Coordinates of C-alpha atoms and ligand atoms in Angstrom, one line a residue:
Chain A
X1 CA -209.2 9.8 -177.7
X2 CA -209.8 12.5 -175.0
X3 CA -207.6 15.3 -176.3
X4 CA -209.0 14.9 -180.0
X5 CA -212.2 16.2 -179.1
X6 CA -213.0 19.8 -180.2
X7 CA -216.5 20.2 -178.9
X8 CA -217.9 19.0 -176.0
X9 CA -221.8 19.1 -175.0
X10 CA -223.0 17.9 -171.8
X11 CA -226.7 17.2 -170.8
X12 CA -227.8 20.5 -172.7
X13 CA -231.2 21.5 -172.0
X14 CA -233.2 24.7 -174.0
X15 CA -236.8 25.5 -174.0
X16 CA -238.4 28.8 -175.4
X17 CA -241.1 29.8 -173.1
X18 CA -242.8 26.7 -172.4
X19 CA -241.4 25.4 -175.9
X20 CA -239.0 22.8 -174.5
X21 CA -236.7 22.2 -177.5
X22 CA -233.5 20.6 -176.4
X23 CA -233.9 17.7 -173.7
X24 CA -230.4 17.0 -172.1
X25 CA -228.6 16.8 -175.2
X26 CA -225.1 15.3 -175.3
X27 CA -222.7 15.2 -178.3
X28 CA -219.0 15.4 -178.9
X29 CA -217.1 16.6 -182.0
X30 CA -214.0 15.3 -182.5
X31 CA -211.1 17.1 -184.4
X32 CA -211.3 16.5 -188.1
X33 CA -214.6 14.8 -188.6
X34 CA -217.9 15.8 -190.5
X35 CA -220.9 15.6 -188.0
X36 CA -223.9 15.4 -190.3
X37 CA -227.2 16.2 -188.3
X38 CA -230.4 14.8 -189.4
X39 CA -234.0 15.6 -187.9
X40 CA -237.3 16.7 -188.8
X41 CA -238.2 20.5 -188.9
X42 CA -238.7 22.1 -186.2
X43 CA -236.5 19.4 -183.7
X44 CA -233.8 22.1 -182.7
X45 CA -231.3 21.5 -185.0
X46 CA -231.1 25.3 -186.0
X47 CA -231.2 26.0 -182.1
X48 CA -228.2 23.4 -180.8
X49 CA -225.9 25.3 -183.6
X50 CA -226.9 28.5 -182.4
X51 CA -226.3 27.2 -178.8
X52 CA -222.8 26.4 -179.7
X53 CA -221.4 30.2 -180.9
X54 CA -223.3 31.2 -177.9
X55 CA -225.7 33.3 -179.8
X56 CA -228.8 31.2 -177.3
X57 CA -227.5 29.9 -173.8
X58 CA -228.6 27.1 -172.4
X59 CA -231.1 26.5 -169.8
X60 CA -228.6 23.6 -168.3
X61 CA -226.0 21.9 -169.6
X62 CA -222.6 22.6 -170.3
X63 CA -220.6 23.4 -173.6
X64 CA -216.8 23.0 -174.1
X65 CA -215.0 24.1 -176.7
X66 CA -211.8 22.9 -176.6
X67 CA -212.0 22.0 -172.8
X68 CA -213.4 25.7 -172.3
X69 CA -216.7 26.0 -170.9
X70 CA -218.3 28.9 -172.6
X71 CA -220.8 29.2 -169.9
X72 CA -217.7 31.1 -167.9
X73 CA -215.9 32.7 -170.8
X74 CA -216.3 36.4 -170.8
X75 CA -217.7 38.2 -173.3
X76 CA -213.9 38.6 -174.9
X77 CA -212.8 35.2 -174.7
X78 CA -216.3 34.3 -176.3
X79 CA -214.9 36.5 -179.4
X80 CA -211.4 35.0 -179.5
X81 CA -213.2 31.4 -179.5
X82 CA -215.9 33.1 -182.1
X83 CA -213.0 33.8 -184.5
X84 CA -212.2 29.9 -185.5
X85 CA -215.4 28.8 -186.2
X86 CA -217.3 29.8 -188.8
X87 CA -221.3 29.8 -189.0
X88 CA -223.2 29.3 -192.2
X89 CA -226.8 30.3 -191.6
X90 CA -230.0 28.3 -193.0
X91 CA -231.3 32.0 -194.3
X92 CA -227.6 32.9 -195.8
X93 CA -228.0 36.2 -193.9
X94 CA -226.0 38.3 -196.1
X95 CA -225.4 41.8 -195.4
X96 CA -228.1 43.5 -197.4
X97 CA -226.3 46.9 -197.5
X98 CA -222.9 45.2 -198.5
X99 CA -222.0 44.6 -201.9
X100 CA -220.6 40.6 -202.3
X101 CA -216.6 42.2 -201.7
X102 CA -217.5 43.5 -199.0
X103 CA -219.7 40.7 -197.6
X104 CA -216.5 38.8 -197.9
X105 CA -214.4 41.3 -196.8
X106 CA -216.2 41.9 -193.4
X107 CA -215.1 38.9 -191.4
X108 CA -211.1 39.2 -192.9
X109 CA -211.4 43.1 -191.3
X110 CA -212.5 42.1 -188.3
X111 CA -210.5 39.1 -187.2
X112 CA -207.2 39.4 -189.0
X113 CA -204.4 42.3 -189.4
X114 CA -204.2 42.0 -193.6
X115 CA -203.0 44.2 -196.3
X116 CA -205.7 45.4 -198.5
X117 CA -204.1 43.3 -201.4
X118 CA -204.5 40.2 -199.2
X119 CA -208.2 40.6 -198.5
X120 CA -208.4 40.9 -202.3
X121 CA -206.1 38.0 -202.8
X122 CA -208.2 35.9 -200.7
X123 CA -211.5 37.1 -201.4
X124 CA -211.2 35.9 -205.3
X125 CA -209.3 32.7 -204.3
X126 CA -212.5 32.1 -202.3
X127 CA -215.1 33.5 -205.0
X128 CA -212.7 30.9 -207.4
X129 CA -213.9 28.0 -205.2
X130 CA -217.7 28.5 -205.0
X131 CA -217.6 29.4 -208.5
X132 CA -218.7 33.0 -208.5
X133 CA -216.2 35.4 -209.1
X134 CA -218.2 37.0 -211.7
X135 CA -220.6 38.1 -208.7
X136 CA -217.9 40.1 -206.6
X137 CA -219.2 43.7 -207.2
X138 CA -222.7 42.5 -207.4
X139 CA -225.8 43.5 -204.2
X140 CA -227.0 40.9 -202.5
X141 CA -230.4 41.4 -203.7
X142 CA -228.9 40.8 -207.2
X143 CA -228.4 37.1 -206.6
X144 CA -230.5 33.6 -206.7
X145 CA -231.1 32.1 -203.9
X146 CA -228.1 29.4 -204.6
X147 CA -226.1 32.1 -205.5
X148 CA -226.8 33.4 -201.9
X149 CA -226.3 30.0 -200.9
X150 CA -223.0 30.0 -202.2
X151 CA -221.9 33.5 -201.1
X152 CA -222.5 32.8 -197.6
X153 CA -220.9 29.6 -197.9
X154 CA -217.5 31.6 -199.0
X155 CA -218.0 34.6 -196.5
X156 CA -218.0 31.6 -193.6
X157 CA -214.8 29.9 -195.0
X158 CA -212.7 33.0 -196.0
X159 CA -211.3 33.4 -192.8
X160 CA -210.3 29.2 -192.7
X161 CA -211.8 28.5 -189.4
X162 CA -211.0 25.1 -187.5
X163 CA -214.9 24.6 -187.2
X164 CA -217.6 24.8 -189.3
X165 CA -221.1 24.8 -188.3
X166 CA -223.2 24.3 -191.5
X167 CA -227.2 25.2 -191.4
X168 CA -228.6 23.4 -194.2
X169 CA -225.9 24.3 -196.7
X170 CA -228.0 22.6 -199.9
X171 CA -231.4 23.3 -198.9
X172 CA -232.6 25.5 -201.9
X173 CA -230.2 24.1 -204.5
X174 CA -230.5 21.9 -207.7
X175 CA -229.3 18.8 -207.3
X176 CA -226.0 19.4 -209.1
X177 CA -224.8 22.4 -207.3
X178 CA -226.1 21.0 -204.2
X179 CA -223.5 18.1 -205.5
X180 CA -221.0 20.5 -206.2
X181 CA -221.4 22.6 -202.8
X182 CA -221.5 18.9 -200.6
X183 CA -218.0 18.2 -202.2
X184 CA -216.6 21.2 -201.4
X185 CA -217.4 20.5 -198.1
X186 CA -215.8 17.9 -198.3
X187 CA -212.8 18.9 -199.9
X188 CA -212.3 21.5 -197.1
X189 CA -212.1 19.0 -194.7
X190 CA -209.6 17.1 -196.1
X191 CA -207.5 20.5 -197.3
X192 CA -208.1 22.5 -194.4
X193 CA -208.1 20.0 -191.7
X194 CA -211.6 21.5 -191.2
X195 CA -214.3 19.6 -188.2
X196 CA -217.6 20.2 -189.9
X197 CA -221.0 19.6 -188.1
X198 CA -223.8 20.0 -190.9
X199 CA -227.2 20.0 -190.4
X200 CA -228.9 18.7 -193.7
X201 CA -232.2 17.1 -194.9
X202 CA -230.3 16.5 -198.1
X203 CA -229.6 12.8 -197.9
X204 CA -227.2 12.9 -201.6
X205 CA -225.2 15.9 -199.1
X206 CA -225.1 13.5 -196.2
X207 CA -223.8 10.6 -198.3
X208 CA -221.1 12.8 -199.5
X209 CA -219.6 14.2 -196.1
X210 CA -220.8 12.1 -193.3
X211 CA -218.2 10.8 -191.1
X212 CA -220.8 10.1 -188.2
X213 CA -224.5 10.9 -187.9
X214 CA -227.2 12.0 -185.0
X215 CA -230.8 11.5 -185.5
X216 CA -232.3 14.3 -183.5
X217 CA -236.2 13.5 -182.5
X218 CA -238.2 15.6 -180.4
X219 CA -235.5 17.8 -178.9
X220 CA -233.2 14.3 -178.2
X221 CA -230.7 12.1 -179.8
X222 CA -233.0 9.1 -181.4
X223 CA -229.9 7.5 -182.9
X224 CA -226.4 8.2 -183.7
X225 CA -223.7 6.3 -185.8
X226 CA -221.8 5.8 -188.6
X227 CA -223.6 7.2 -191.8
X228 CA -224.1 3.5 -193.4
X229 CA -225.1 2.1 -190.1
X230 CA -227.9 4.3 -189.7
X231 CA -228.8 4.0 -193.5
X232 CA -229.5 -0.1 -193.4
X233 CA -230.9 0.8 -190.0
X234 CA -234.8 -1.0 -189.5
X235 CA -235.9 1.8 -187.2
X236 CA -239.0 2.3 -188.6
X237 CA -239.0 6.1 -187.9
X238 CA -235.8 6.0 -189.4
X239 CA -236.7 4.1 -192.7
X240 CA -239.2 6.5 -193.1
X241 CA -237.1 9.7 -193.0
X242 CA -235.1 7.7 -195.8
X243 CA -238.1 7.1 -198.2
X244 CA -240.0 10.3 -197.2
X245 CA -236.6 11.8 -198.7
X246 CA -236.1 9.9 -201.7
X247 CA -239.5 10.2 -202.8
X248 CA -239.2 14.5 -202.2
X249 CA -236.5 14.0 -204.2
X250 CA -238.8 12.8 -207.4
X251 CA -241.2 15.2 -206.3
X252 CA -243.9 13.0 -205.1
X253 CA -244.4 14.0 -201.5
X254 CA -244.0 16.8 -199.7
X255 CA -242.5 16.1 -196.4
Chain B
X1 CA -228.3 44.1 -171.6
X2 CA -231.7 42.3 -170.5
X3 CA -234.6 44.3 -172.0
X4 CA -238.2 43.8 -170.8
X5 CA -240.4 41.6 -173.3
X6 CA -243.7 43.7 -175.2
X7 CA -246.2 41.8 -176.2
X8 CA -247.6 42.5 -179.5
X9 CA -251.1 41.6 -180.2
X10 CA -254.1 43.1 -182.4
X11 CA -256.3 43.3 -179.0
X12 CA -254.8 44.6 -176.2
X13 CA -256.7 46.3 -173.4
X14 CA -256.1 49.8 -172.2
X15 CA -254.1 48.8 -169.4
X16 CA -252.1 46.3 -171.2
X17 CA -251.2 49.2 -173.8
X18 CA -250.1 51.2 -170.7
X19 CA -248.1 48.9 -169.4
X20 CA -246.4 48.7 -172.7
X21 CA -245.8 51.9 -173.0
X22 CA -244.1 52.1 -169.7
X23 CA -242.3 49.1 -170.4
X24 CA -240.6 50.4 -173.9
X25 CA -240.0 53.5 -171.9
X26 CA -237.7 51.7 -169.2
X27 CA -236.4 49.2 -172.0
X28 CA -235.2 52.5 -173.7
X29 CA -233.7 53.9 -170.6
X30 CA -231.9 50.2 -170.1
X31 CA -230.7 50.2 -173.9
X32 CA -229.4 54.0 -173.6
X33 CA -227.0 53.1 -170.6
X34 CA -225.8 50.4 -172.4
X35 CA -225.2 52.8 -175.2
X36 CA -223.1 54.9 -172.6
X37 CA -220.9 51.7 -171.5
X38 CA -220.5 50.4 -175.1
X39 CA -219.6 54.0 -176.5
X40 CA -216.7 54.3 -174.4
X41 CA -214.4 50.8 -174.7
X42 CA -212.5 50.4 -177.5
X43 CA -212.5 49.4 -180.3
X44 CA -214.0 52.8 -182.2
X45 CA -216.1 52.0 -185.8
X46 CA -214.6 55.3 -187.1
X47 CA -214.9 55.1 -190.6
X48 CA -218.6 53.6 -190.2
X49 CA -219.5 56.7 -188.1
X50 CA -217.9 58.8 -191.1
X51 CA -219.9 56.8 -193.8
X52 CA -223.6 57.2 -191.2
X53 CA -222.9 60.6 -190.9
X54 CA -222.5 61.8 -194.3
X55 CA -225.6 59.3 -195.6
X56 CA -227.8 60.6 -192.9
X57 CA -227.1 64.4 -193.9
X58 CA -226.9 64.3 -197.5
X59 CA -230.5 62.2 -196.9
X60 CA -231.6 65.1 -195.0
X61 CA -230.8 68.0 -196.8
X62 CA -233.6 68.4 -199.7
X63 CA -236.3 68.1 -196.8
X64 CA -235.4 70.5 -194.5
X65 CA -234.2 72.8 -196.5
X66 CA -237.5 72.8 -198.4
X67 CA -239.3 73.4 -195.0
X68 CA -236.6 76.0 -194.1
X69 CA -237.2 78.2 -197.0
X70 CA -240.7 77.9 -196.7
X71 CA -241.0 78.3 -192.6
X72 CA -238.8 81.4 -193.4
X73 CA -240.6 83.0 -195.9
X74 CA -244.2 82.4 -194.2
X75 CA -243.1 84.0 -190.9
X76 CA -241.8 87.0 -192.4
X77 CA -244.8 87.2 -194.5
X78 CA -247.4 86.9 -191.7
X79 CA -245.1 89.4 -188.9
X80 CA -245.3 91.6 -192.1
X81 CA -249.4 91.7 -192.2
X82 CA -249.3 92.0 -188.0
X83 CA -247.0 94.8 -187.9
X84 CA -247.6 96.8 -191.0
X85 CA -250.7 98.5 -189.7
X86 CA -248.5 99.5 -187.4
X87 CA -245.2 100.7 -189.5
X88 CA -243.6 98.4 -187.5
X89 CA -242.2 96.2 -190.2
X90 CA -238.2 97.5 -189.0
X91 CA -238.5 94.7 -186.0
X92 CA -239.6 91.8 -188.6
X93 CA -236.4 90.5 -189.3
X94 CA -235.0 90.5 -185.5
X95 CA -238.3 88.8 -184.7
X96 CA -238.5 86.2 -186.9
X97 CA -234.4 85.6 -186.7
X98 CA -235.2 85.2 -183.0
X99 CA -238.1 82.8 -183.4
X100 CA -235.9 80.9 -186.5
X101 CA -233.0 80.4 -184.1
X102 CA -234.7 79.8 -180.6
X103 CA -237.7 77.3 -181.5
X104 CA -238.6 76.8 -185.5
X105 CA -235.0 75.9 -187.0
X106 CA -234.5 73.2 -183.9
X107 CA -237.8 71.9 -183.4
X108 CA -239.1 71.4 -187.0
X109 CA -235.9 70.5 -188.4
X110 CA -235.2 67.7 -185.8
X111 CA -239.0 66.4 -186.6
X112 CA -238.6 66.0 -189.8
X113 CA -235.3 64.4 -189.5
X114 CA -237.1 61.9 -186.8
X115 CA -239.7 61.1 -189.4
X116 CA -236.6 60.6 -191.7
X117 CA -233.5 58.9 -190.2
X118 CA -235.3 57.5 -187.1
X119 CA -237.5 55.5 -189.3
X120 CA -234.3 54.7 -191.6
X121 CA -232.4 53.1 -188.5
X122 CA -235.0 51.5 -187.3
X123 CA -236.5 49.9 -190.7
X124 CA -232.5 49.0 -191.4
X125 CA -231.5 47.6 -188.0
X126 CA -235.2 46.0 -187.8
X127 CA -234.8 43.9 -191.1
X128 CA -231.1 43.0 -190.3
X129 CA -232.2 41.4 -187.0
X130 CA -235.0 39.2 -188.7
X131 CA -232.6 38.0 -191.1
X132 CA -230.2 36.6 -188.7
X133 CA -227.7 39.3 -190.2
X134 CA -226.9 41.0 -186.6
X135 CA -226.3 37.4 -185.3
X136 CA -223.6 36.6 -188.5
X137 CA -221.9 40.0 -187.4
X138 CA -221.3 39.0 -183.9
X139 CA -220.2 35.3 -185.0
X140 CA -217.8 37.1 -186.9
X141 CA -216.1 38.2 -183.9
X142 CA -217.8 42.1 -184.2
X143 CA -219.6 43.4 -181.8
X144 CA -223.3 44.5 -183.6
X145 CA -223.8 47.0 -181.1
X146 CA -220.5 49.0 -181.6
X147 CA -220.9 49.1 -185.8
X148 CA -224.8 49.5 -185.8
X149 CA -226.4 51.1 -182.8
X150 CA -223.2 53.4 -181.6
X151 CA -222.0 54.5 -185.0
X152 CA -225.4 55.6 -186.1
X153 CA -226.7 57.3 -182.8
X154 CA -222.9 59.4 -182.6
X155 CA -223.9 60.0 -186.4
X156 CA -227.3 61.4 -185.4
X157 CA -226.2 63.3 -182.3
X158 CA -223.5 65.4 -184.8
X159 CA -225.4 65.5 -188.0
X160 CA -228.8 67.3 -186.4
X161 CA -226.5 70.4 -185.2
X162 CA -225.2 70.8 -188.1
X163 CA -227.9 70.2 -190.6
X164 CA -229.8 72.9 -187.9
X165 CA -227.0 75.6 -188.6
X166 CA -227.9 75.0 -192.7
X167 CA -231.8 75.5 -191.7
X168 CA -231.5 78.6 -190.0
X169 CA -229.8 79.9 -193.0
X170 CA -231.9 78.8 -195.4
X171 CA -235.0 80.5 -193.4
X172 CA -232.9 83.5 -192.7
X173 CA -233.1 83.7 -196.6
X174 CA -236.4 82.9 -196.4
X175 CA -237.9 85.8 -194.8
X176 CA -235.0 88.1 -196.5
X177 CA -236.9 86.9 -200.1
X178 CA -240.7 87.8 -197.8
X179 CA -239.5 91.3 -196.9
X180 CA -237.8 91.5 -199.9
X181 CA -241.2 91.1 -202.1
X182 CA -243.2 93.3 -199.7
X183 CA -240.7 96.0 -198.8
X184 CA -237.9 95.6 -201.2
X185 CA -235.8 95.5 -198.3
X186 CA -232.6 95.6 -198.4
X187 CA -230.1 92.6 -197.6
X188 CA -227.2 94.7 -195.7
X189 CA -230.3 96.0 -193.8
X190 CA -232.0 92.6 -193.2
X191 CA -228.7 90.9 -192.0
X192 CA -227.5 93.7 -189.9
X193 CA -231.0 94.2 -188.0
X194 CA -231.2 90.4 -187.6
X195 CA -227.5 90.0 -186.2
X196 CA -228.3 93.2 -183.8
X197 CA -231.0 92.3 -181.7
X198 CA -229.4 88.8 -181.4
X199 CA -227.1 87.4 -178.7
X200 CA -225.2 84.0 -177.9
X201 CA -227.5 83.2 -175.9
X202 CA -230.5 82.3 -178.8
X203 CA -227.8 81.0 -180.5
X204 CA -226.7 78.7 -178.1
X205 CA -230.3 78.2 -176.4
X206 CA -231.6 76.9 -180.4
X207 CA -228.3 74.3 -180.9
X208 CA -227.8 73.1 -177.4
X209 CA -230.7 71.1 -177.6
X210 CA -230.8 69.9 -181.3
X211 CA -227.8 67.4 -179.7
X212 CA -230.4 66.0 -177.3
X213 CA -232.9 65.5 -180.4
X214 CA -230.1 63.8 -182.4
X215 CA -229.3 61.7 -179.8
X216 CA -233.1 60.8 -179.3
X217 CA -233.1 60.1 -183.4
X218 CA -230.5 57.8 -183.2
X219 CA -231.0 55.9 -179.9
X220 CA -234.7 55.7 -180.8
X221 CA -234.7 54.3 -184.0
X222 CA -231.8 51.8 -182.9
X223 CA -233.6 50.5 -179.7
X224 CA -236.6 50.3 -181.6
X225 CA -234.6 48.3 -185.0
X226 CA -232.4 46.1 -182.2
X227 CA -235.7 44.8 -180.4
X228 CA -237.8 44.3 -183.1
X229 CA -239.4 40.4 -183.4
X230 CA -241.9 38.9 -186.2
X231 CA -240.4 38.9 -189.3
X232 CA -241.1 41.5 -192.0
X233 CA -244.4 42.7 -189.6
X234 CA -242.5 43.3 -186.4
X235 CA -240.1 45.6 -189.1
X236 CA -242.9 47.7 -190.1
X237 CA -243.9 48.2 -186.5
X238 CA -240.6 49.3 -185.6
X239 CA -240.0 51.7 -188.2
X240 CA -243.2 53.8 -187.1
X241 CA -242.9 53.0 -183.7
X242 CA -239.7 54.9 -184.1
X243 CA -241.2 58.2 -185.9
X244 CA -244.2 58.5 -182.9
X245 CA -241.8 57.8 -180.2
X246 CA -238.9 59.9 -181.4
X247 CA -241.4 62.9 -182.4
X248 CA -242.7 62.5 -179.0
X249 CA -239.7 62.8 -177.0
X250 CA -238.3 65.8 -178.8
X251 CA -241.5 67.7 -178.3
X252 CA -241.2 66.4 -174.5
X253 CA -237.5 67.4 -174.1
X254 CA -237.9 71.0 -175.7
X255 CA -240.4 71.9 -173.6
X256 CA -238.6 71.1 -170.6
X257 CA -235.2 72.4 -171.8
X258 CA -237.1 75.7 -172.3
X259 CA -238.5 75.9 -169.1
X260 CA -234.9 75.3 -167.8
X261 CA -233.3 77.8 -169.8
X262 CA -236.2 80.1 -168.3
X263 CA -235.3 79.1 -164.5
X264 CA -231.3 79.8 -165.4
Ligands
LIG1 N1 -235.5 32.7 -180.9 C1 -236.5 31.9 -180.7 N2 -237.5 32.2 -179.9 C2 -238.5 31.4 -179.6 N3 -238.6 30.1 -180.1 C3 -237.6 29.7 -181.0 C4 -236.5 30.5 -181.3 N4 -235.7 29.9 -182.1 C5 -236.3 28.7 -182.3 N5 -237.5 28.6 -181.6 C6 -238.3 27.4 -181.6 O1 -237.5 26.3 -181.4 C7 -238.0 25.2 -182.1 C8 -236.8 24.6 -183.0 O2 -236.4 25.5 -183.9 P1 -235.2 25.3 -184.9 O3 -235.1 26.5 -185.7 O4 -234.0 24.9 -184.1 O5 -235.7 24.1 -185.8 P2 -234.9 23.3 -186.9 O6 -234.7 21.9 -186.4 O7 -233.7 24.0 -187.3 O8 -236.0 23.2 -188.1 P3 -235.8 23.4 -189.6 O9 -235.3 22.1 -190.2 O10 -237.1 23.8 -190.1 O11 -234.8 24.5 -189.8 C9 -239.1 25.7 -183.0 O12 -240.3 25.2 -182.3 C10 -239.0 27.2 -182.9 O13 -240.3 27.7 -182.9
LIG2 MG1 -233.2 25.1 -188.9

């Protein structure tokens, strides 16, 4: 079982001034699963991904990628390991001055020696898959937010990285697309040999690509299993993250 | 690169504002050596330098040119009503060519392209940080400083020269269309009486320094875009931020680069 494990984190700890976020966090990722992430706003969630490119370091703790600890990688090595894993953020963060092409375009440059033709090539095939080729010479300010969504989505699988770290990759869509987007997930996985970790409050998303979940509650792991395991779960704080959802879903609370 | 933190907040004592000062100061120095190391290792963002270059001139051009013409044309006019009582309008157009090319051309033409481009960077690199966009570029295995903060400050450093050379003209012609109005002087005269009393040394004096002001444009509004915190405020506070301190470092700088070229 050792050697299938991609990501390794060991008693991670991360606080923001006096903030303390993460408390000794520990989770592995193992090669080809989806890692759903589940937790209440504000827990960290959007933190412990961050944690993992190295864009925050940790306070303590240790984090291996595939038996490297990036805490002693130089700032080189932090780019090779950068380059196969792929980063969806919650806000999209789309290059504002960069048309969709060359949105798409930008990560291809940058990591991989192709022809002009290819970049072409591959950014339609990807456009094909989100369903937005239509939108390739459009501004990013042109777009709906799930067309953002989506965008961002194909600019962090163009270049077919072996991880993907998903930040709420339905928050903001209608059910269907949201559907549609989960799926493709999905599909990635199976087609690309993908790991996934997503972080989600969409429960329809998590019943779609959960392999294995974590329950993250006030910066620490409250549960972790099998998504169905942690569905009939009778935790109560648990149950109500459930039917806080389902009743968001027919918009009668706000949670 | 570990900048000191500012604290931002709607009542801060005189002290505390002080202190801030001093501490953007030393956060600038520790940002511009950084520059230095970063400018020098491979790989170069040629083509974005290119693109940065270009925007920032051709964004330039109406404005100073504009103030050029006019800056021109009032200094001729005004040496004209000194020096006429005197019939000693033949020196106008070596004085005011000296005055163009030593002090107005550099100083007001780097000002305006502070309040410009320095504002620009920092308003563009500012909103790019609060929307998580600078972190997507270094997941994507690019280094953020490199395509933003080095492309645009080498953009800056270059472009401010050049757009200075363009102002200085334009002035020149200024004051020619003065003189010409009063005295119907002549053009061959004009040129030849400016080109005369001048040596390499104004000419050098007036463009040696606009690449310190560039470089203050670009570093400036880049230190001031990279740093900035609090969403769509801390953005707004950058981009001014930006104009004052740039403005205020050119102005600093001249006046001590004229008082060495005095000393030499
Ligand atoms: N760069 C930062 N500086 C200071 N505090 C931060 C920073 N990033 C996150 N925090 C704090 O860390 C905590 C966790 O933030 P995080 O964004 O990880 O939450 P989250 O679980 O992703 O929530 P959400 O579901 O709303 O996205 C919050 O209290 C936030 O204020
Ligand atoms: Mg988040």
């Amino acid at each position: 079982m050792m050697d299938s494990i991609l990501l390794n984190i060991e008693n991670v700890s991360k606080s923001f001034d006096r903030n303390k976020v993460l408390k000794n966090i520990s989770v592995n990722v193992y090669k080809g699963e989806n890692l759903v992430i589940f937790g209440r706003s504000g827990t960290g969630k959007s933190v412990l991904l961050k944690l993992i490119v190295k864009l925050l370091e940790p306070d303590s703790g240790n984090i291996f990628y595939r038996n490297k600890n990036l805490n002693s990688l130089s700032a080189k090595e932090i780019i090779q390991i950068r380059k196969h894993i792929g980063f969806l953020f919650q806000s999209g963060a789309l290059y504002d001055s960069m048309s969709v092409r060359e949105n798409l375009a930008f990560p291809l440059k940058k990591i991989f020696n192709l022809s002009e033709k290819e970049i072409i090539e591959k950014i339609n095939k990807t456009l094909e898959l989100v369903g937005l080729v239509s939108a390739i010479d459009k501004m990013p300010a042109e777009l709906s937010g799930g067309m953002r969504k989506r965008i961002a989505l194909a600019r962090t699988i163009i270049t077919e990285p072996e991880l993907i770290l998903y930040d709420e990759p339905t928050t903001g869509l209608d059910p269907i697309t949201s559907k549609e987007i989960s799926e493709l997930i999905l599909s990635l996985q199976h087609q690309l040999k993908m790991t996934s970790v997503v972080v989600t409050h969409d429960l329809i998303c998590a019943e779609i690509i959960a392999d294995r979940v974590i329950f993250l509650k006030d910066g620490e792991i409250y549960k972790e299993g099998l998504f169905d395991e942690i569905k009939q779960s009778n935790d109560l704080f648990i149950r109500n993250f459930f039917s806080a959802k389902i009743l968001k879903d027919v918009g009668v609370s706000d949670v | 690169m570990n900048l000191p933190k500012i604290k931002h907040s709607m009542n801060l004592s005189l002290t505390e504002k002080l202190l801030n000062f001093f501490l953007l100061l030393s956060g600038l120095a520790i940002f511009t050596i950084h520059f230095f190391k970063e400018m020098l290792v491979p790989p170069y963002e040629i083509e974005e330098t290119k693109k940065q270059m270009y925007d920032f001139g051709l964004k330039s051009l109406p404005i100073v040119g504009t103030m050029g013409i006019i800056i021109g044309f009032v200094l001729a006019l005004q040496s004209y009503f000194i020096l006429e009582p005197f019939g000693a309008t033949d020196f106008i157009p070596a004085s005011v060519g000296i005055s163009i090319l030593r002090e107005f051309a550099p100083i007001l033409t780097a000002l305006l392209f502070a309040g410009r481009v320095s504002s620009g960077i920092g308003a563009e690199i500012g909103s790019m940080k609060v929307t998580e966009q600078i972190d997507a570029m270094e997941v994507s295995g690019t280094n953020p400083f490199k395509f933003l903060v080095v492309t645009r400050v080498i953009a800056t450093t270059f472009i401010l020269p050049l757009l200075t050379i363009y102002v200085i003209f334009i002035s020149l012609l200024g004051s020619f269309l003065a003189l010409l109005i009063e005295e119907q002087m002549n053009l061959i005269y004009f040129f030849n009486s400016v080109t005369s009393f001048l040596d390499l040394g104004d000419i050098s004096a007036g463009l040696i320094k606009t690449f310190f002001f560039g470089f203050i444009v670009g570093i400036v509004g880049a230190f001031q875009g990279y740093t900035t915190e609090g969403g769509t405020v801390g953005v707004g506070r950058s981009t001014t931020t930006s104009v004052v301190i740039s403005s205020l470092l050119i102005l600093l700088v001249d006046m001590i680069l004229v008082k060495i070229s005095m000393i030499l």
